[in-house]
Amino acid sequence: MTDPTDTTTQGAFTGEGKTHMRPVSVRVRNGEQGKAISRNLWGIFLEDINYAVDGGLNAELVQNGAFEYDRADDPHWSSLSCWTIGHEGPGSRDVSIRTDTPVAEENPHHLAVRLESGVTTLANRGFDGMVLHAGRRYRLSLWARADGCAATLEADLVDCDVPTVRQDARDADAHDTNADEHDGHDATTDVVAHAATVVGDRDGRTAATDGTATGDADGARAAHGAWTRVELDLVAARDVTNGALRLTVRNAATTQDAGGAERPSADTVPIVPAPTEPADRATTNAPTAPATLRLDWVSLRPCGEDGEPLLFRPDLLEALKDLSPRFMRFPGGCITHGLGTGNMYRWKRTIGQVEHRPHQFNLWGYHQSFTIGFHEYFLLCEAIGAEPVPILPVGVSCQNTPGGVTTVPMEEMQDIVDDALDLIEYANGPADSPWGARRAAAGHPEPFGLTHLGLGNEDSITAAFKERFALVADAVKRRYPDVTVIGTVGPVPAGPDYDAGWAFARERHVDMVDEHAYKSPQWWFSHLDHYDGRDGADADGSTTPRIYLGEYGSWSNMQLSALSEAAVMTSLERNGDVVRMASYAPLFGRVGHTQWHPDLIYFDGGRVMRTASYWVQRMFARTACTRTLDVALADAPRLTPAPRDRTGLRFAVTGSDAVSVGDIRIAAVGPDGRGRNVAAPDVVVGEGTPTVDTGLDVTADDYRIAFTVRRLTGQDGMTVDFGALDGRDHFRWAFGDWGNKYMILKRVGDGIADEAVPAVEGGVQAGETYRVEFAVERQGAHVTVRVNGRLVHEYRDSSEETRFVAAAGRDETHGETVVRLVNATPDAHDVALAFDAPLDGKATATVTTLAAPWDAGRPFEESPAQPTTRHVDAATLGRTTVPPFSLTVIAVPDATTARRA
């Protein structure tokens, strides 16, 4: 992934900088009916990458509350990750992780605190510190089990930016007759909310015989064998940006004075009685250690206006609603097929009581709790008004699985088939059907209305994949012929898997295929015709599979990238009879925890940062069309590419890697046909010099570069830049990208690198010597790369970038004509806008514009510009000016139609 900060000068445009340019002529053919297009074109794709769900949309504030983080998944993890353990008073800290007699066998790890003298504290800052809001109620819930004695459990919400109050000071404050003025909530203490309870032991012993929950210490309990579910409400007294949950545990007997009377407290303590259980169960679970309090499933959630804990974080939920998505794809993405068959996302494991949803490692490098599982994803779709588009694995793991792709044996594939069939019944079946009943038991007797089901994600189109896909897809279509099955055609919009995937989809008459395309602005502007000419029937008369562009985006958060996305969205809309759905990816990125960027929405514990790409998506979705109209465009500005008739040569490594590069030569043929050979001294790249520029600068349209590479240290790969390095357009070859796994030829335009051709497996191995050769013709229109004489890449492209785009459509739902103008040039342009069928001059048009410098916008930041809206008389639209580097959307209502909000 690229973090573009290069501010290379843009290529020249015809008429650039001139004030006497002719207006751009845009004529909308609104006298014709136009072509009907998909009403569900614009949607979203939610995958738990970049902490999008756990640590993001999931409103849960505690991290690792189930103590299931596992060193087997990450050597830096343990069951106590994210917890800080403290001890005050006599005795010593005695905390352990146990797995015997758990709350749920699926997630057996839990915390045990030995109840000797003294006080043990357990603190959890959640994800980078909890953000707490004054006056908001937070629901603490957990499972507790006291063995050998009753235990006092106190819960505090604390401000980590305020010094901790000593325990003896807090105890002294409890005796203060003015307790209401010293309740731990003033600005000089770290405590902003407090509640407490007593957990009775299994023999029924408690520290007191009665108690009533009052104020913000409401108690609730439910027996689960020897475990008790505890719920406490805490109301934050002030805003906190770096908070934590602190649990304080002690033997309940220590809260009584020598005379046996209960010690006064600033908070009334509710009593949670010990659960009843059968005698044989009690004997089986008899404690084998001294008095102990066990804790598991510690959770803290903000409560909504109804007083109940929230499932989704409100500000992130609102950001999704504001996009007006027609559908939502979930849960992946790569996490769908996982790193190996045991890591696949199996939806049945993610429904029912959360305690019984087995946690697992997330392919993107962190932990998946499945607190948000398939049922919750369906609820999310309802909450934002989107149709559900779930994706299931077909028994083939991710192509990036260490050691190679793994598959479910064919004799075990019935479980995979059943997963697909049962999911449709879970979503659509009546409440008295086996899986519909499970849905109803979860509180949703009405069907969710599933109409589309994806099978597979970016899979390599191998014989094993095709056999398994066919098995699952055929079973779905036999039982549910009306469900649209979505296939897959690999991770990039070209190459072997793309071609093989399309051939297989046509052969199988798959309803729809899922294409993915993460490309540079340069590529998008050069390939706006990518989806043209896809309509019609196949040779056998069957309908060509429809297209879902399930993951796409441009490789930066700059305004130029957002405008390239806007340009391609006009192409998707223009071909909306074939391209039925599209969704940007990734959707979310938590600051400090991204595995991939750019992303559509960045966030941290308290902020939501919408990017320029977000505003582009919103502008299209809020003016979604049902028909597309032809547009005649004339006198549009054209990009004149900067010359690429020269080359330099630069080598780079990452980290502590080092390589030796020798026998460096450039053989060039100049415009006069004469050859020229130059050489550079051998160099070591790394060992304190991670980048080495050879200083070579050769003028030529056609040239050959050759050099020898040998690894000295490290495990990662290297990059080689060549071409016009000081211009806006050159090439970069990665030898060992993605963890020294792939060779990739990239084109760097506007400072943004992008795959020029599909990646090929291969990296820089220790002990090997490689002879690398680049052959460049016609200033880069044709490039080949050879390693030890073997051709690994061949690139051909002479397409031009289209930086000014005009499109139009009809929104029959709201009675509007919509015009979209993308101006990705450095000049403002007057537009002579005309319509074949005259508009009602009395109508009021809405003109929305997003404009910013081309390089404005960075990862992890709010877009520096937001859309501005103005209302004008339709009669004045004949002469419209569009700013430099802008998207303008004009919506003109029919005479009898009210303007859309």
mmCIF file of N, CA, C and O in Angstrom, residues 644-709:
data_model
loop_
_atom_site.group_PDB
_atom_site.id
_atom_site.type_symbol
_atom_site.label_atom_id
_atom_site.label_comp_id
_atom_site.label_asym_id
_atom_site.label_seq_id
_atom_site.Cartn_x
_atom_site.Cartn_y
_atom_site.Cartn_z
ATOM 1 N N ARG A 644 8.487 11.057 -21.500
ATOM 2 C CA ARG A 644 9.179 10.033 -20.699
ATOM 3 C C ARG A 644 10.381 9.508 -21.483
ATOM 4 O O ARG A 644 10.653 8.308 -21.492
ATOM 5 N N ASP A 645 11.091 10.421 -22.154
ATOM 6 C CA ASP A 645 12.167 10.040 -23.062
ATOM 7 C C ASP A 645 13.522 10.017 -22.377
ATOM 8 O O ASP A 645 14.546 10.311 -22.980
ATOM 9 N N ARG A 646 13.543 9.661 -21.105
ATOM 10 C CA ARG A 646 14.798 9.583 -20.377
ATOM 11 C C ARG A 646 14.639 8.622 -19.222
ATOM 12 O O ARG A 646 13.516 8.304 -18.796
ATOM 13 N N THR A 647 15.749 8.165 -18.684
ATOM 14 C CA THR A 647 15.675 7.237 -17.554
ATOM 15 C C THR A 647 16.810 7.485 -16.572
ATOM 16 O O THR A 647 17.924 7.844 -16.940
ATOM 17 N N GLY A 648 16.467 7.333 -15.317
ATOM 18 C CA GLY A 648 17.438 7.229 -14.256
ATOM 19 C C GLY A 648 17.339 5.830 -13.669
ATOM 20 O O GLY A 648 16.609 4.960 -14.183
ATOM 21 N N LEU A 649 18.019 5.582 -12.546
ATOM 22 C CA LEU A 649 17.994 4.246 -11.944
ATOM 23 C C LEU A 649 18.265 4.389 -10.450
ATOM 24 O O LEU A 649 19.276 4.978 -10.035
ATOM 25 N N ARG A 650 17.337 3.845 -9.634
ATOM 26 C CA ARG A 650 17.416 4.002 -8.187
ATOM 27 C C ARG A 650 17.027 2.692 -7.515
ATOM 28 O O ARG A 650 16.036 2.055 -7.889
ATOM 29 N N PHE A 651 17.805 2.283 -6.500
ATOM 30 C CA PHE A 651 17.552 1.034 -5.771
ATOM 31 C C PHE A 651 17.196 1.362 -4.320
ATOM 32 O O PHE A 651 17.693 2.333 -3.750
ATOM 33 N N ALA A 652 16.349 0.519 -3.712
ATOM 34 C CA ALA A 652 15.967 0.736 -2.310
ATOM 35 C C ALA A 652 15.639 -0.582 -1.642
ATOM 36 O O ALA A 652 15.197 -1.545 -2.305
ATOM 37 N N VAL A 653 15.868 -0.661 -0.318
ATOM 38 C CA VAL A 653 15.471 -1.798 0.505
ATOM 39 C C VAL A 653 14.736 -1.257 1.717
ATOM 40 O O VAL A 653 14.706 -0.039 1.959
ATOM 41 N N THR A 654 14.148 -2.149 2.502
ATOM 42 C CA THR A 654 13.433 -1.747 3.706
ATOM 43 C C THR A 654 14.077 -2.378 4.925
ATOM 44 O O THR A 654 14.756 -3.410 4.833
ATOM 45 N N GLY A 655 13.863 -1.741 6.085
ATOM 46 C CA GLY A 655 14.320 -2.304 7.347
ATOM 47 C C GLY A 655 15.825 -2.486 7.392
ATOM 48 O O GLY A 655 16.602 -1.631 6.975
ATOM 49 N N SER A 656 16.229 -3.644 7.913
ATOM 50 C CA SER A 656 17.653 -3.940 8.064
ATOM 51 C C SER A 656 18.206 -4.742 6.894
ATOM 52 O O SER A 656 19.316 -5.258 6.961
ATOM 53 N N ASP A 657 17.435 -4.851 5.824
ATOM 54 C CA ASP A 657 17.889 -5.615 4.660
ATOM 55 C C ASP A 657 19.071 -4.928 3.990
ATOM 56 O O ASP A 657 19.236 -3.704 4.065
ATOM 57 N N ALA A 658 19.850 -5.728 3.290
ATOM 58 C CA ALA A 658 20.937 -5.199 2.471
ATOM 59 C C ALA A 658 21.141 -6.128 1.281
ATOM 60 O O ALA A 658 21.060 -7.355 1.410
ATOM 61 N N VAL A 659 21.367 -5.538 0.115
ATOM 62 C CA VAL A 659 21.656 -6.303 -1.101
ATOM 63 C C VAL A 659 22.839 -5.646 -1.803
ATOM 64 O O VAL A 659 23.078 -4.448 -1.667
ATOM 65 N N SER A 660 23.572 -6.447 -2.541
ATOM 66 C CA SER A 660 24.624 -5.902 -3.394
ATOM 67 C C SER A 660 24.108 -5.888 -4.820
ATOM 68 O O SER A 660 23.446 -6.827 -5.270
ATOM 69 N N VAL A 661 24.372 -4.790 -5.513
ATOM 70 C CA VAL A 661 23.953 -4.637 -6.897
ATOM 71 C C VAL A 661 25.193 -4.330 -7.727
ATOM 72 O O VAL A 661 25.934 -3.386 -7.419
ATOM 73 N N GLY A 662 25.418 -5.127 -8.770
ATOM 74 C CA GLY A 662 26.620 -4.949 -9.566
ATOM 75 C C GLY A 662 26.372 -5.068 -11.055
ATOM 76 O O GLY A 662 25.256 -5.365 -11.495
ATOM 77 N N ASP A 663 27.439 -4.806 -11.815
ATOM 78 C CA ASP A 663 27.397 -4.868 -13.272
ATOM 79 C C ASP A 663 26.193 -4.101 -13.814
ATOM 80 O O ASP A 663 25.382 -4.607 -14.588
ATOM 81 N N ILE A 664 26.066 -2.833 -13.382
ATOM 82 C CA ILE A 664 24.918 -1.995 -13.708
ATOM 83 C C ILE A 664 25.161 -1.318 -15.055
ATOM 84 O O ILE A 664 26.144 -0.585 -15.233
ATOM 85 N N ARG A 665 24.250 -1.550 -15.994
ATOM 86 C CA ARG A 665 24.433 -1.011 -17.346
ATOM 87 C C ARG A 665 23.113 -0.526 -17.919
ATOM 88 O O ARG A 665 22.064 -1.106 -17.662
ATOM 89 N N ILE A 666 23.198 0.548 -18.720
ATOM 90 C CA ILE A 666 22.067 1.018 -19.512
ATOM 91 C C ILE A 666 22.518 1.135 -20.957
ATOM 92 O O ILE A 666 23.507 1.828 -21.250
ATOM 93 N N ALA A 667 21.813 0.450 -21.846
ATOM 94 C CA ALA A 667 22.065 0.528 -23.280
ATOM 95 C C ALA A 667 20.885 1.247 -23.917
ATOM 96 O O ALA A 667 19.752 0.762 -23.846
ATOM 97 N N ALA A 668 21.148 2.419 -24.507
ATOM 98 C CA ALA A 668 20.064 3.249 -25.024
ATOM 99 C C ALA A 668 20.232 3.475 -26.520
ATOM 100 O O ALA A 668 21.347 3.482 -27.056
ATOM 101 N N VAL A 669 19.098 3.671 -27.183
ATOM 102 C CA VAL A 669 19.072 4.047 -28.597
ATOM 103 C C VAL A 669 18.418 5.410 -28.687
ATOM 104 O O VAL A 669 17.251 5.577 -28.319
ATOM 105 N N GLY A 670 19.160 6.418 -29.120
ATOM 106 C CA GLY A 670 18.659 7.775 -29.177
ATOM 107 C C GLY A 670 17.790 8.035 -30.380
ATOM 108 O O GLY A 670 17.620 7.166 -31.260
ATOM 109 N N PRO A 671 17.211 9.229 -30.463
ATOM 110 C CA PRO A 671 16.357 9.590 -31.593
ATOM 111 C C PRO A 671 17.070 9.480 -32.938
ATOM 112 O O PRO A 671 16.439 9.264 -33.965
ATOM 113 N N ASP A 672 18.403 9.622 -32.910
ATOM 114 C CA ASP A 672 19.151 9.535 -34.159
ATOM 115 C C ASP A 672 19.516 8.108 -34.533
ATOM 116 O O ASP A 672 20.198 7.865 -35.523
ATOM 117 N N GLY A 673 19.073 7.147 -33.726
ATOM 118 C CA GLY A 673 19.344 5.752 -34.020
ATOM 119 C C GLY A 673 20.673 5.254 -33.500
ATOM 120 O O GLY A 673 20.981 4.063 -33.623
ATOM 121 N N ARG A 674 21.457 6.128 -32.932
ATOM 122 C CA ARG A 674 22.752 5.718 -32.419
ATOM 123 C C ARG A 674 22.621 5.130 -31.015
ATOM 124 O O ARG A 674 21.851 5.609 -30.200
ATOM 125 N N GLY A 675 23.424 4.102 -30.786
ATOM 126 C CA GLY A 675 23.403 3.475 -29.471
ATOM 127 C C GLY A 675 24.330 4.171 -28.503
ATOM 128 O O GLY A 675 25.281 4.854 -28.878
ATOM 129 N N ARG A 676 24.006 4.014 -27.224
ATOM 130 C CA ARG A 676 24.823 4.599 -26.174
ATOM 131 C C ARG A 676 24.818 3.666 -24.986
ATOM 132 O O ARG A 676 23.753 3.249 -24.536
ATOM 133 N N ASN A 677 25.981 3.339 -24.469
ATOM 134 C CA ASN A 677 26.100 2.439 -23.330
ATOM 135 C C ASN A 677 26.737 3.176 -22.163
ATOM 136 O O ASN A 677 27.787 3.811 -22.316
ATOM 137 N N VAL A 678 26.089 3.114 -21.000
ATOM 138 C CA VAL A 678 26.641 3.736 -19.798
ATOM 139 C C VAL A 678 26.635 2.703 -18.678
ATOM 140 O O VAL A 678 25.856 1.736 -18.697
ATOM 141 N N ALA A 679 27.488 2.893 -17.692
ATOM 142 C CA ALA A 679 27.579 1.961 -16.574
ATOM 143 C C ALA A 679 27.698 2.740 -15.282
ATOM 144 O O ALA A 679 28.057 3.927 -15.268
ATOM 145 N N ALA A 680 27.395 2.081 -14.196
ATOM 146 C CA ALA A 680 27.514 2.673 -12.870
ATOM 147 C C ALA A 680 28.301 1.724 -11.980
ATOM 148 O O ALA A 680 28.300 0.495 -12.192
ATOM 149 N N PRO A 681 28.992 2.260 -10.964
ATOM 150 C CA PRO A 681 29.773 1.394 -10.066
ATOM 151 C C PRO A 681 28.869 0.441 -9.276
ATOM 152 O O PRO A 681 27.690 0.713 -9.061
ATOM 153 N N ASP A 682 29.425 -0.663 -8.832
ATOM 154 C CA ASP A 682 28.700 -1.579 -7.956
ATOM 155 C C ASP A 682 28.336 -0.845 -6.656
ATOM 156 O O ASP A 682 29.083 0.018 -6.180
ATOM 157 N N VAL A 683 27.190 -1.211 -6.077
ATOM 158 C CA VAL A 683 26.738 -0.541 -4.860
ATOM 159 C C VAL A 683 26.200 -1.571 -3.876
ATOM 160 O O VAL A 683 25.785 -2.678 -4.256
ATOM 161 N N VAL A 684 26.194 -1.182 -2.603
ATOM 162 C CA VAL A 684 25.507 -1.938 -1.561
ATOM 163 C C VAL A 684 24.323 -1.083 -1.111
ATOM 164 O O VAL A 684 24.488 0.072 -0.722
ATOM 165 N N VAL A 685 23.129 -1.658 -1.199
ATOM 166 C CA VAL A 685 21.915 -0.956 -0.802
ATOM 167 C C VAL A 685 21.505 -1.501 0.560
ATOM 168 O O VAL A 685 21.260 -2.696 0.718
ATOM 169 N N GLY A 686 21.418 -0.640 1.556
ATOM 170 C CA GLY A 686 21.185 -1.058 2.928
ATOM 171 C C GLY A 686 22.405 -0.761 3.757
ATOM 172 O O GLY A 686 23.266 0.041 3.372
ATOM 173 N N GLU A 687 22.499 -1.379 4.934
ATOM 174 C CA GLU A 687 23.619 -1.145 5.842
ATOM 175 C C GLU A 687 23.792 0.349 6.087
ATOM 176 O O GLU A 687 24.883 0.915 5.961
ATOM 177 N N GLY A 688 22.668 1.014 6.403
ATOM 178 C CA GLY A 688 22.682 2.437 6.680
ATOM 179 C C GLY A 688 22.345 3.309 5.495
ATOM 180 O O GLY A 688 22.130 4.509 5.647
ATOM 181 N N THR A 689 22.284 2.720 4.316
ATOM 182 C CA THR A 689 21.926 3.474 3.108
ATOM 183 C C THR A 689 20.794 2.733 2.409
ATOM 184 O O THR A 689 21.019 1.947 1.481
ATOM 185 N N PRO A 690 19.538 2.954 2.864
ATOM 186 C CA PRO A 690 18.433 2.166 2.317
ATOM 187 C C PRO A 690 18.063 2.514 0.887
ATOM 188 O O PRO A 690 17.393 1.733 0.217
ATOM 189 N N THR A 691 18.466 3.709 0.407
ATOM 190 C CA THR A 691 18.173 4.108 -0.967
ATOM 191 C C THR A 691 19.459 4.570 -1.635
ATOM 192 O O THR A 691 20.210 5.370 -1.059
ATOM 193 N N VAL A 692 19.717 4.066 -2.843
ATOM 194 C CA VAL A 692 20.908 4.444 -3.600
ATOM 195 C C VAL A 692 20.473 4.856 -4.996
ATOM 196 O O VAL A 692 19.874 4.055 -5.728
ATOM 197 N N ASP A 693 20.743 6.110 -5.356
ATOM 198 C CA ASP A 693 20.515 6.600 -6.711
ATOM 199 C C ASP A 693 21.826 6.482 -7.472
ATOM 200 O O ASP A 693 22.857 7.009 -7.032
ATOM 201 N N THR A 694 21.784 5.805 -8.601
ATOM 202 C CA THR A 694 23.018 5.584 -9.364
ATOM 203 C C THR A 694 23.534 6.862 -10.005
ATOM 204 O O THR A 694 24.703 6.912 -10.431
ATOM 205 N N GLY A 695 22.686 7.891 -10.107
ATOM 206 C CA GLY A 695 23.092 9.123 -10.765
ATOM 207 C C GLY A 695 23.036 9.062 -12.272
ATOM 208 O O GLY A 695 23.318 10.059 -12.954
ATOM 209 N N LEU A 696 22.663 7.925 -12.809
ATOM 210 C CA LEU A 696 22.566 7.801 -14.261
ATOM 211 C C LEU A 696 21.381 8.603 -14.776
ATOM 212 O O LEU A 696 20.323 8.666 -14.134
ATOM 213 N N ASP A 697 21.548 9.211 -15.923
ATOM 214 C CA ASP A 697 20.484 9.996 -16.547
ATOM 215 C C ASP A 697 20.688 9.915 -18.052
ATOM 216 O O ASP A 697 21.541 10.601 -18.617
ATOM 217 N N VAL A 698 19.891 9.055 -18.682
ATOM 218 C CA VAL A 698 20.074 8.755 -20.093
ATOM 219 C C VAL A 698 18.834 9.180 -20.861
ATOM 220 O O VAL A 698 17.709 8.820 -20.481
ATOM 221 N N THR A 699 19.021 9.943 -21.933
ATOM 222 C CA THR A 699 17.913 10.367 -22.776
ATOM 223 C C THR A 699 17.707 9.361 -23.893
ATOM 224 O O THR A 699 18.628 9.077 -24.666
ATOM 225 N N ALA A 700 16.495 8.806 -23.954
ATOM 226 C CA ALA A 700 16.195 7.800 -24.981
ATOM 227 C C ALA A 700 14.730 7.433 -24.908
ATOM 228 O O ALA A 700 14.126 7.469 -23.828
ATOM 229 N N ASP A 701 14.149 7.087 -26.051
ATOM 230 C CA ASP A 701 12.801 6.536 -26.091
ATOM 231 C C ASP A 701 12.815 5.039 -25.835
ATOM 232 O O ASP A 701 11.856 4.488 -25.294
ATOM 233 N N ASP A 702 13.908 4.385 -26.250
ATOM 234 C CA ASP A 702 14.054 2.935 -26.117
ATOM 235 C C ASP A 702 15.378 2.647 -25.412
ATOM 236 O O ASP A 702 16.421 3.202 -25.793
ATOM 237 N N TYR A 703 15.352 1.790 -24.415
ATOM 238 C CA TYR A 703 16.588 1.489 -23.693
ATOM 239 C C TYR A 703 16.454 0.153 -22.962
ATOM 240 O O TYR A 703 15.357 -0.375 -22.766
ATOM 241 N N ARG A 704 17.615 -0.365 -22.569
ATOM 242 C CA ARG A 704 17.687 -1.603 -21.790
ATOM 243 C C ARG A 704 18.543 -1.360 -20.559
ATOM 244 O O ARG A 704 19.607 -0.756 -20.634
ATOM 245 N N ILE A 705 18.048 -1.854 -19.425
ATOM 246 C CA ILE A 705 18.755 -1.744 -18.149
ATOM 247 C C ILE A 705 19.070 -3.154 -17.666
ATOM 248 O O ILE A 705 18.209 -4.038 -17.717
ATOM 249 N N ALA A 706 20.288 -3.356 -17.194
ATOM 250 C CA ALA A 706 20.665 -4.678 -16.682
ATOM 251 C C ALA A 706 21.523 -4.513 -15.429
ATOM 252 O O ALA A 706 22.316 -3.564 -15.325
ATOM 253 N N PHE A 707 21.366 -5.424 -14.483
ATOM 254 C CA PHE A 707 22.171 -5.414 -13.271
ATOM 255 C C PHE A 707 22.070 -6.783 -12.596
ATOM 256 O O PHE A 707 21.197 -7.597 -12.916
ATOM 257 N N THR A 708 22.963 -7.015 -11.653
ATOM 258 C CA THR A 708 23.008 -8.268 -10.893
ATOM 259 C C THR A 708 22.705 -7.974 -9.431
ATOM 260 O O THR A 708 23.191 -6.986 -8.876
ATOM 261 N N VAL A 709 21.878 -8.839 -8.790
ATOM 262 C CA VAL A 709 21.460 -8.650 -7.396
ATOM 263 C C VAL A 709 21.826 -9.883 -6.574
ATOM 264 O O VAL A 709 21.642 -11.023 -7.035
#
